[in-house]
């Protein structure tokens, strides 16, 4: 929450150390447990990264990311 408040939700994105277990066991769990509204949650989990990579979010298949279950768990 502090980083999002400091820099803004449009300037923060989920990162991972995969396959090295240096952080969360379930990627994105910290974000989904922070009670962000769905718009901010989507920004942090995938939308900001997609835009940074020059991808059109409208062309990406998506789920309700804040309620999605982790893959393979």
mmCIF file of C-alpha atoms in Angstrom:
data_model
loop_
_atom_site.group_PDB
_atom_site.id
_atom_site.type_symbol
_atom_site.label_atom_id
_atom_site.label_comp_id
_atom_site.label_asym_id
_atom_site.label_seq_id
_atom_site.Cartn_x
_atom_site.Cartn_y
_atom_site.Cartn_z
ATOM 1 C CA UNK A 1 0.000 0.000 0.000
ATOM 2 C CA UNK A 2 2.829 2.402 0.823
ATOM 3 C CA UNK A 3 4.532 1.953 -2.571
ATOM 4 C CA UNK A 4 1.221 2.410 -4.418
ATOM 5 C CA UNK A 5 0.447 5.530 -2.390
ATOM 6 C CA UNK A 6 3.962 6.904 -2.920
ATOM 7 C CA UNK A 7 4.301 6.286 -6.674
ATOM 8 C CA UNK A 8 0.711 5.745 -7.846
ATOM 9 C CA UNK A 9 -1.051 2.571 -8.975
ATOM 10 C CA UNK A 10 -0.173 3.283 -12.609
ATOM 11 C CA UNK A 11 3.590 3.082 -11.834
ATOM 12 C CA UNK A 12 3.753 -0.202 -9.898
ATOM 13 C CA UNK A 13 3.603 -3.755 -11.243
ATOM 14 C CA UNK A 14 3.866 -7.275 -9.913
ATOM 15 C CA UNK A 15 7.362 -8.708 -10.088
ATOM 16 C CA UNK A 16 8.579 -12.211 -9.413
ATOM 17 C CA UNK A 17 11.778 -14.025 -8.569
ATOM 18 C CA UNK A 18 10.430 -17.255 -10.078
ATOM 19 C CA UNK A 19 11.729 -19.939 -9.976
ATOM 20 C CA UNK A 20 13.642 -18.832 -6.888
ATOM 21 C CA UNK A 21 11.611 -18.849 -3.646
ATOM 22 C CA UNK A 22 12.664 -15.381 -2.485
ATOM 23 C CA UNK A 23 9.218 -13.912 -1.860
ATOM 24 C CA UNK A 24 5.621 -15.018 -1.984
ATOM 25 C CA UNK A 25 4.722 -18.670 -2.327
ATOM 26 C CA UNK A 26 1.767 -17.716 -4.532
ATOM 27 C CA UNK A 27 2.583 -14.987 -7.015
ATOM 28 C CA UNK A 28 0.330 -11.942 -6.548
ATOM 29 C CA UNK A 29 -0.990 -13.024 -3.160
ATOM 30 C CA UNK A 30 0.230 -9.877 -1.416
ATOM 31 C CA UNK A 31 -1.599 -7.682 -3.921
ATOM 32 C CA UNK A 32 -4.855 -9.639 -3.746
ATOM 33 C CA UNK A 33 -4.762 -9.574 0.066
ATOM 34 C CA UNK A 34 -4.305 -5.777 0.287
ATOM 35 C CA UNK A 35 -7.972 -4.938 -0.327
ATOM 36 C CA UNK A 36 -7.277 -2.835 -3.409
ATOM 37 C CA UNK A 37 -10.320 -2.167 -5.570
ATOM 38 C CA UNK A 38 -10.541 -4.305 -8.704
ATOM 39 C CA UNK A 39 -9.211 -1.552 -10.991
ATOM 40 C CA UNK A 40 -6.024 -1.094 -8.940
ATOM 41 C CA UNK A 41 -5.656 -4.851 -8.503
ATOM 42 C CA UNK A 42 -5.759 -5.351 -12.284
ATOM 43 C CA UNK A 43 -3.256 -2.527 -12.803
ATOM 44 C CA UNK A 44 -0.782 -4.063 -10.368
ATOM 45 C CA UNK A 45 -1.205 -7.681 -11.460
ATOM 46 C CA UNK A 46 -1.099 -7.319 -15.250
ATOM 47 C CA UNK A 47 -2.419 -4.157 -16.877
ATOM 48 C CA UNK A 48 0.581 -1.896 -16.092
ATOM 49 C CA UNK A 49 3.016 -4.525 -17.346
ATOM 50 C CA UNK A 50 0.985 -5.041 -20.533
ATOM 51 C CA UNK A 51 0.936 -1.324 -21.250
ATOM 52 C CA UNK A 52 4.665 -1.008 -20.495
ATOM 53 C CA UNK A 53 5.304 -3.792 -23.015
ATOM 54 C CA UNK A 54 3.191 -1.965 -25.589
ATOM 55 C CA UNK A 55 0.413 -4.564 -25.552
ATOM 56 C CA UNK A 56 -3.201 -3.515 -25.955
ATOM 57 C CA UNK A 57 -5.032 -4.789 -22.846
ATOM 58 C CA UNK A 58 -8.223 -5.085 -24.915
ATOM 59 C CA UNK A 59 -6.553 -7.835 -26.974
ATOM 60 C CA UNK A 60 -5.467 -9.891 -23.974
ATOM 61 C CA UNK A 61 -7.494 -12.743 -22.542
ATOM 62 C CA UNK A 62 -8.261 -11.939 -18.942
ATOM 63 C CA UNK A 63 -10.098 -13.153 -15.876
ATOM 64 C CA UNK A 64 -11.265 -11.351 -12.780
ATOM 65 C CA UNK A 65 -7.693 -11.317 -11.508
ATOM 66 C CA UNK A 66 -8.445 -10.441 -7.910
ATOM 67 C CA UNK A 67 -10.635 -13.526 -7.502
ATOM 68 C CA UNK A 68 -8.580 -15.869 -9.706
ATOM 69 C CA UNK A 69 -7.180 -19.037 -8.200
ATOM 70 C CA UNK A 70 -3.442 -19.659 -8.630
ATOM 71 C CA UNK A 71 -2.566 -21.981 -11.501
ATOM 72 C CA UNK A 72 -1.247 -25.375 -10.451
ATOM 73 C CA UNK A 73 -2.219 -25.083 -6.803
#
